[in-house]
Amino acid sequence: MTLAQRPYNFSAGPATLPEAVLQQAAAEMLDWQGSGMGVMEMSHRGREFMAIAQAAESDLRDLLAVPANFRILFMQGGGLAENAIVPLNLSRGGAVDVVVSGAWSHKSAQEARRYADVAVAASNEADGHTSLPAPASWRLRQGVSYVHLCSNETIHGVEYGALPDLAALGCDAPLVVDCSSHILSRAIDWSRVGLAFAGAQKNIGPAGLTLVIVRDDLLGQALAICPSAFDYKTVADNASMFNTPPTYAIYIAGLVFKWLKAQGGVAAIEACNIAKAELLYHYLDGSGFYQNRVAPEGRSRMNVPFFLRDESLNEAFLAGAGQHRLLQLKGHKSVGGMRASIYNAMPLAGVQSLVDYLKDFALRHG
Ligand SMILES: *Cc1c(COP(=O)(O)O)cnc(C)c1O
């Protein structure tokens, strides 16, 4: 199948996928590699799908340099389910500290309160989630079961470049990281992490798959009320096949991992992500017509919320974007304005095309 060039899609999630991946999935839809079956039609315990799942797991382990003492789990329920599944598994009925850096970590704190004694260690709510709560300012309690951080706030566009070293802050609890919207966009320092989770639909593949990467000493502590299918130890002991995993989403994720390797891996895609983000922020900051309100040190490379200084032009801006084949730029309803999500699968040419449109629109309306 040959397609005219597809529009550039800036959706925050479910988000754009590499075209090569979609083409391969289309070609294999009816018959995966001569098996006579499409991937959706295979038993998850059959030889074919087991090979697909194992390749996906080992490619992910390579890409993110996941150490041998971490288990990779393919789960379901998305980031929001993990907000409950994490405390069910790791809180041990005790205390949990949460850093609130945007809407998603705010939700994580709310949900964890159902299972644990939760305190907010730091919050940027007062400035509308536009700053980065610096680790040195966090008020961490002694003896907490874990500390929760959202390392990239998808709605507010706030990102931690480096993960905090909790030990250096005098805290020996494991760090739990919600990295849903920037996983695989940069390296992860596993020496600082106890557990990382990510819904797949931002930077990996289809909705329905949730990745959990967990240090093995944290397994086996789930509360008695934790559903068996959400007990990390049960999932790990059954190689993510305690119940039927989201097989097609795992297959697509596996194709994305192969695509990433072909791009040169995480270091290469990170360099591309830096170039894309610099191009866009540099233009926005210099324009006088548009504005990003996040403090420079906290700006996300993946999600770029921005505002037209004259918001009465919002509708015209979005209509014109559609005509220029630039899709899904409307900001989250809680923030307003616009948002460009520029995940791994967005090429530099897509961001260039957006900047060209931004310039053109500003010229015509400035
Ligand atoms: C999208 C997102 C979530 C929620 O994911 P669901 O799959 O809708 O549950 C959680 N955290 C972050 C950082 C996200 O970007």
Coordinates of C-alpha atoms and ligand atoms in Angstrom, one line a residue:
M1 CA 0.0 0.0 0.0
T2 CA 1.3 3.4 -0.9
L3 CA 0.0 6.4 0.9
A4 CA 0.3 10.1 0.2
Q5 CA 2.2 11.7 3.0
R6 CA 0.2 11.4 6.1
P7 CA -0.6 14.6 8.2
Y8 CA 1.6 15.2 11.2
N9 CA -0.3 14.2 14.4
F10 CA 0.6 16.0 17.6
S11 CA -1.9 14.1 19.8
A12 CA -0.8 13.7 23.5
G13 CA -2.1 10.1 23.5
P14 CA -3.0 7.8 22.0
A15 CA -0.4 9.3 19.8
T16 CA 1.3 9.0 16.4
L17 CA 3.2 5.8 15.5
P18 CA 6.1 5.3 13.2
E19 CA 4.7 4.9 9.7
A20 CA 7.0 1.9 9.0
V21 CA 5.5 0.1 12.0
L22 CA 1.9 0.7 10.8
Q23 CA 2.9 -0.5 7.3
Q24 CA 4.4 -3.7 8.7
A25 CA 1.4 -4.4 10.9
A26 CA -0.9 -3.8 7.9
A27 CA 1.2 -6.3 5.8
E28 CA 1.1 -8.9 8.5
M29 CA -2.5 -8.4 9.5
L30 CA -3.9 -11.5 7.9
D31 CA -0.9 -13.8 8.1
W32 CA 1.9 -13.3 10.5
Q33 CA 5.1 -14.6 8.9
G34 CA 3.5 -17.5 7.2
S35 CA 1.8 -18.8 10.3
G36 CA -1.6 -18.5 8.6
M37 CA -2.9 -16.4 11.6
G38 CA -3.1 -12.7 12.4
V39 CA -1.4 -11.8 15.7
M40 CA -4.8 -11.0 17.2
E41 CA -5.9 -14.6 16.5
M42 CA -3.0 -16.4 18.2
S43 CA -3.1 -18.1 21.5
H44 CA -0.9 -16.1 23.9
R45 CA 0.7 -19.4 25.0
G46 CA 1.4 -20.6 21.5
R47 CA 4.9 -20.7 20.0
E48 CA 4.4 -17.8 17.7
F49 CA 3.1 -15.3 20.2
M50 CA 5.6 -16.4 22.8
A51 CA 8.3 -15.5 20.4
I52 CA 6.7 -12.1 19.7
A53 CA 6.5 -11.4 23.5
Q54 CA 10.0 -12.5 24.3
A55 CA 11.5 -10.4 21.5
A56 CA 9.5 -7.4 22.7
E57 CA 10.8 -7.9 26.2
S58 CA 14.4 -8.4 25.3
D59 CA 14.5 -5.5 22.9
L60 CA 13.0 -3.2 25.5
R61 CA 15.6 -4.5 28.0
D62 CA 18.4 -3.7 25.5
L63 CA 17.0 -0.3 24.6
L64 CA 16.7 1.0 28.2
A65 CA 19.6 -1.0 29.6
V66 CA 17.4 -2.6 32.2
P67 CA 19.5 -4.4 34.7
A68 CA 19.1 -8.1 35.3
N69 CA 17.6 -7.6 38.8
F70 CA 14.6 -5.7 37.3
R71 CA 11.6 -7.6 36.0
I72 CA 9.7 -6.3 32.9
L73 CA 5.9 -6.8 33.2
F74 CA 3.3 -6.4 30.5
M75 CA 0.1 -5.3 32.3
Q76 CA -3.2 -3.6 31.6
G77 CA -5.1 -0.7 33.1
G78 CA -2.9 2.2 32.1
G79 CA -1.3 4.8 34.3
L80 CA -4.4 5.4 36.3
A81 CA -4.7 1.8 37.3
E82 CA -1.1 1.8 38.4
N83 CA -1.9 4.7 40.7
A84 CA -3.8 2.0 42.7
I85 CA -1.7 -1.1 41.8
V86 CA 1.5 0.5 43.0
P87 CA 0.2 1.2 46.6
L88 CA -1.5 -2.2 46.6
N89 CA 1.9 -3.8 45.9
L90 CA 4.4 -1.5 47.6
S91 CA 2.8 0.5 50.4
R92 CA 2.7 -2.4 52.9
G93 CA -0.1 -0.4 54.5
G94 CA 2.3 2.3 55.5
A95 CA 3.2 5.8 54.4
V96 CA 3.9 7.1 50.9
D97 CA 5.3 10.5 49.8
V98 CA 4.2 12.0 46.5
V99 CA 5.8 14.8 44.6
V100 CA 3.1 16.8 42.8
S101 CA 4.5 18.3 39.6
G102 CA 1.3 18.4 37.6
A103 CA -2.1 16.8 37.0
W104 CA -1.0 13.2 36.8
S105 CA 1.0 13.1 40.0
H106 CA -1.9 15.0 41.7
K107 CA -4.1 12.1 40.7
S108 CA -1.6 9.6 41.9
A109 CA -1.6 11.1 45.3
Q110 CA -5.4 11.1 45.4
E111 CA -5.7 7.4 44.4
A112 CA -2.9 6.3 46.8
R113 CA -4.8 7.8 49.7
R114 CA -7.3 5.0 49.4
Y115 CA -4.6 2.5 50.4
A116 CA -1.9 4.4 52.3
D117 CA -1.0 7.4 54.5
V118 CA -0.1 9.9 51.8
A119 CA 1.8 13.2 52.2
V120 CA 2.7 15.6 49.4
A121 CA 6.4 16.1 49.6
A122 CA 6.4 19.1 47.3
S123 CA 4.0 20.7 44.9
N124 CA 4.0 23.3 42.2
E125 CA 0.2 23.8 42.3
A126 CA 0.6 27.4 43.5
D127 CA 2.2 28.4 40.2
G128 CA -0.2 26.4 38.1
H129 CA 2.3 23.5 37.6
T130 CA 4.7 25.6 35.6
S131 CA 7.8 25.1 37.7
L132 CA 9.9 22.0 38.6
P133 CA 9.8 21.1 42.3
A134 CA 13.6 20.8 43.0
P135 CA 14.5 17.6 44.9
A136 CA 16.5 19.7 47.5
S137 CA 13.2 21.3 48.5
W138 CA 11.2 18.0 48.9
R139 CA 10.0 17.3 52.5
L140 CA 10.5 13.5 52.6
R141 CA 9.4 11.6 55.7
Q142 CA 11.4 8.9 57.4
G143 CA 10.3 5.3 56.9
V144 CA 8.0 5.8 53.9
S145 CA 7.3 2.7 51.7
Y146 CA 8.1 4.6 48.5
V147 CA 8.3 8.1 46.9
H148 CA 6.2 8.7 43.8
L149 CA 7.3 11.0 41.0
C150 CA 5.8 11.7 37.6
S151 CA 9.0 12.4 35.6
N152 CA 7.1 13.9 32.7
E153 CA 3.8 15.7 33.2
T154 CA 2.0 15.3 30.0
I155 CA -0.7 17.9 30.5
H156 CA 1.4 20.7 32.0
G157 CA 4.6 20.0 30.0
V158 CA 6.9 19.7 33.0
E159 CA 9.8 17.2 32.9
Y160 CA 12.5 16.0 35.2
G161 CA 15.7 15.8 33.1
A162 CA 17.5 13.7 35.7
L163 CA 15.9 11.5 38.2
P164 CA 16.5 12.4 41.8
D165 CA 19.0 10.5 43.9
L166 CA 16.8 9.8 47.0
A167 CA 19.7 8.3 48.9
A168 CA 21.6 11.6 48.6
L169 CA 18.4 13.3 50.1
G170 CA 18.7 11.0 53.1
C171 CA 15.8 8.8 52.0
D172 CA 16.3 5.0 51.6
A173 CA 12.8 4.3 50.2
P174 CA 12.5 3.2 46.6
L175 CA 11.5 5.8 43.9
V176 CA 8.4 5.0 41.9
V177 CA 8.3 6.8 38.5
D178 CA 5.4 7.4 36.3
C179 CA 7.2 7.8 33.0
S180 CA 4.2 7.2 30.8
S181 CA 4.8 10.1 28.4
H182 CA 8.6 10.1 28.0
I183 CA 9.7 6.5 28.4
L184 CA 12.2 5.6 25.7
S185 CA 12.8 9.2 24.9
R186 CA 15.9 9.3 27.0
A187 CA 18.0 7.0 29.2
I188 CA 16.8 5.9 32.7
D189 CA 19.3 5.8 35.6
W190 CA 18.1 2.5 37.1
S191 CA 20.3 3.0 40.2
R192 CA 17.8 5.6 41.3
V193 CA 14.6 3.7 40.5
G194 CA 12.6 1.0 42.4
L195 CA 9.8 0.8 39.9
A196 CA 8.9 2.6 36.7
F197 CA 5.6 2.3 34.9
A198 CA 4.2 3.6 31.7
G199 CA 1.0 3.4 29.7
A200 CA 2.0 2.5 26.1
Q201 CA -0.2 4.9 24.3
K202 CA 2.1 7.9 24.4
N203 CA 5.5 6.9 23.3
I204 CA 5.3 3.1 22.7
G205 CA 2.2 1.8 20.9
P206 CA -1.5 1.2 21.3
A207 CA -3.5 1.9 24.4
G208 CA -4.2 -1.2 26.5
L209 CA -0.7 -2.1 27.4
T210 CA 1.0 -0.9 30.5
L211 CA 4.7 -1.5 31.2
V212 CA 6.0 -2.0 34.7
I213 CA 9.7 -2.4 35.3
V214 CA 10.3 -3.3 38.9
R215 CA 13.3 -4.2 41.0
D216 CA 12.9 -7.8 42.1
D217 CA 13.3 -7.3 45.8
L218 CA 10.1 -5.2 45.7
L219 CA 8.0 -8.2 44.6
G220 CA 6.0 -10.3 47.0
Q221 CA 4.8 -7.5 49.3
A222 CA 1.3 -7.0 48.0
L223 CA -1.6 -6.3 50.4
A224 CA -4.0 -9.2 50.8
I225 CA -6.8 -7.2 49.0
C226 CA -4.6 -6.8 45.9
P227 CA -6.3 -8.5 42.9
S228 CA -4.2 -11.5 41.9
A229 CA -3.9 -10.3 38.3
F230 CA -2.4 -7.0 39.7
D231 CA 0.0 -8.6 42.1
Y232 CA 3.4 -7.9 40.6
K233 CA 4.9 -11.2 41.9
T234 CA 2.1 -13.2 40.4
V235 CA 2.5 -11.4 37.1
A236 CA 6.3 -11.8 37.2
D237 CA 6.1 -15.5 38.2
N238 CA 3.9 -16.1 35.2
A239 CA 6.0 -14.1 32.7
S240 CA 3.1 -11.6 32.2
M241 CA 0.8 -14.5 31.2
F242 CA -1.2 -15.0 34.5
N243 CA -4.1 -13.8 32.5
T244 CA -4.3 -13.1 28.8
P245 CA -2.1 -10.1 28.1
P246 CA -3.0 -7.4 25.5
T247 CA -1.4 -9.4 22.8
Y248 CA -1.8 -7.1 19.8
A249 CA -0.6 -4.1 21.8
I250 CA 2.5 -6.1 22.8
Y251 CA 3.1 -7.0 19.1
I252 CA 2.9 -3.4 18.0
A253 CA 5.1 -2.3 20.9
G254 CA 7.6 -4.9 19.8
L255 CA 7.6 -3.4 16.3
V256 CA 8.2 0.0 17.8
F257 CA 11.2 -1.3 19.8
K258 CA 12.7 -2.8 16.6
W259 CA 12.1 0.5 14.8
L260 CA 13.8 2.4 17.7
K261 CA 16.8 0.1 17.4
A262 CA 17.0 0.8 13.7
Q263 CA 17.0 4.5 14.5
G264 CA 20.1 3.9 16.6
G265 CA 18.5 3.3 19.9
V266 CA 17.6 5.6 22.8
A267 CA 20.8 7.8 22.5
A268 CA 20.0 8.6 18.9
I269 CA 16.3 9.2 19.4
E270 CA 17.2 11.4 22.4
A271 CA 19.4 13.6 20.2
C272 CA 16.6 13.9 17.8
N273 CA 14.2 14.8 20.6
I274 CA 16.5 17.5 21.8
A275 CA 16.7 19.0 18.3
K276 CA 12.9 19.0 18.0
A277 CA 12.3 20.6 21.4
E278 CA 14.9 23.2 20.8
L279 CA 13.5 24.1 17.5
L280 CA 10.0 24.6 18.9
Y281 CA 10.8 26.3 22.2
H282 CA 13.3 28.6 20.5
Y283 CA 10.7 29.8 18.0
L284 CA 7.9 30.2 20.6
D285 CA 10.2 32.2 23.0
G286 CA 11.3 34.5 20.3
S287 CA 8.0 35.0 18.6
G288 CA 6.2 37.5 20.8
F289 CA 3.0 36.0 19.4
Y290 CA 3.0 32.7 21.3
Q291 CA 4.0 31.8 24.8
N292 CA 5.1 28.7 26.7
R293 CA 4.7 29.4 30.5
V294 CA 6.9 26.6 31.9
A295 CA 10.2 27.6 33.7
P296 CA 13.0 26.8 31.2
E297 CA 14.6 24.1 33.5
G298 CA 11.4 22.2 33.7
R299 CA 10.3 22.2 30.1
S300 CA 9.3 18.9 28.6
R301 CA 10.9 17.7 25.5
M302 CA 7.8 15.6 24.7
N303 CA 4.7 17.8 25.5
V304 CA 4.8 21.5 24.7
P305 CA 1.8 23.5 25.9
F306 CA 1.6 27.0 24.4
F307 CA -0.7 29.9 24.2
L308 CA -1.5 32.5 21.6
R309 CA -1.2 35.8 23.3
D310 CA -4.5 36.8 21.7
E311 CA -6.7 33.8 22.6
S312 CA -9.6 35.0 20.5
L313 CA -7.6 33.6 17.6
N314 CA -7.6 30.0 19.0
E315 CA -10.3 28.7 16.7
A316 CA -8.8 30.2 13.6
F317 CA -5.4 28.8 14.6
L318 CA -6.7 25.3 14.9
A319 CA -8.7 25.5 11.7
G320 CA -5.7 26.7 9.8
A321 CA -3.5 24.0 11.4
G322 CA -5.9 21.3 10.0
Q323 CA -5.7 22.8 6.6
H324 CA -1.9 22.6 6.9
R325 CA -2.3 18.9 7.8
L326 CA -1.2 19.5 11.4
L327 CA -3.6 17.5 13.7
Q328 CA -4.7 17.5 17.3
L329 CA -3.0 20.6 18.6
K330 CA -5.7 21.7 20.9
G331 CA -4.5 22.0 24.5
H332 CA -5.9 19.9 27.4
K333 CA -9.1 21.3 28.6
S334 CA -7.7 22.0 32.1
V335 CA -4.9 24.1 30.7
G336 CA -6.4 25.6 27.6
G337 CA -4.4 27.0 24.7
M338 CA -2.5 24.6 22.5
R339 CA -0.3 21.6 23.0
A340 CA 2.2 20.0 20.6
S341 CA 3.2 16.5 21.7
I342 CA 6.4 15.6 19.9
Y343 CA 7.1 12.0 20.9
N344 CA 9.7 9.7 19.5
A345 CA 7.6 8.9 16.4
M346 CA 7.3 12.6 15.4
P347 CA 10.0 13.4 12.9
L348 CA 12.0 16.6 12.9
A349 CA 10.3 17.5 9.7
G350 CA 7.0 17.4 11.5
V351 CA 8.2 20.0 14.0
Q352 CA 9.7 22.1 11.2
S353 CA 6.3 22.0 9.5
L354 CA 4.6 23.1 12.7
V355 CA 7.1 26.0 13.2
D356 CA 6.5 27.0 9.6
Y357 CA 2.8 27.2 10.2
L358 CA 3.3 29.1 13.5
K359 CA 5.3 31.7 11.7
D360 CA 2.9 32.0 8.9
F361 CA -0.1 32.3 11.2
A362 CA 1.7 35.0 13.3
L363 CA 2.6 36.9 10.2
R364 CA -1.0 37.0 9.0
H365 CA -2.5 37.8 12.4
G366 CA 0.3 39.7 14.2
Ligands
LIG1 C1 -1.7 9.4 30.0 C2 -1.0 9.4 31.4 C3 -1.6 8.6 32.4 C4 -2.9 7.9 32.4 O1 -2.9 6.9 31.5 P1 -4.2 6.0 31.3 O2 -3.7 5.0 30.4 O3 -5.3 6.9 30.7 O4 -4.6 5.4 32.6 C5 -0.9 8.6 33.6 N1 0.3 9.3 33.8 C6 0.8 10.0 32.8 C7 2.1 10.7 33.0 C8 0.2 10.1 31.6 O5 0.7 10.8 30.5

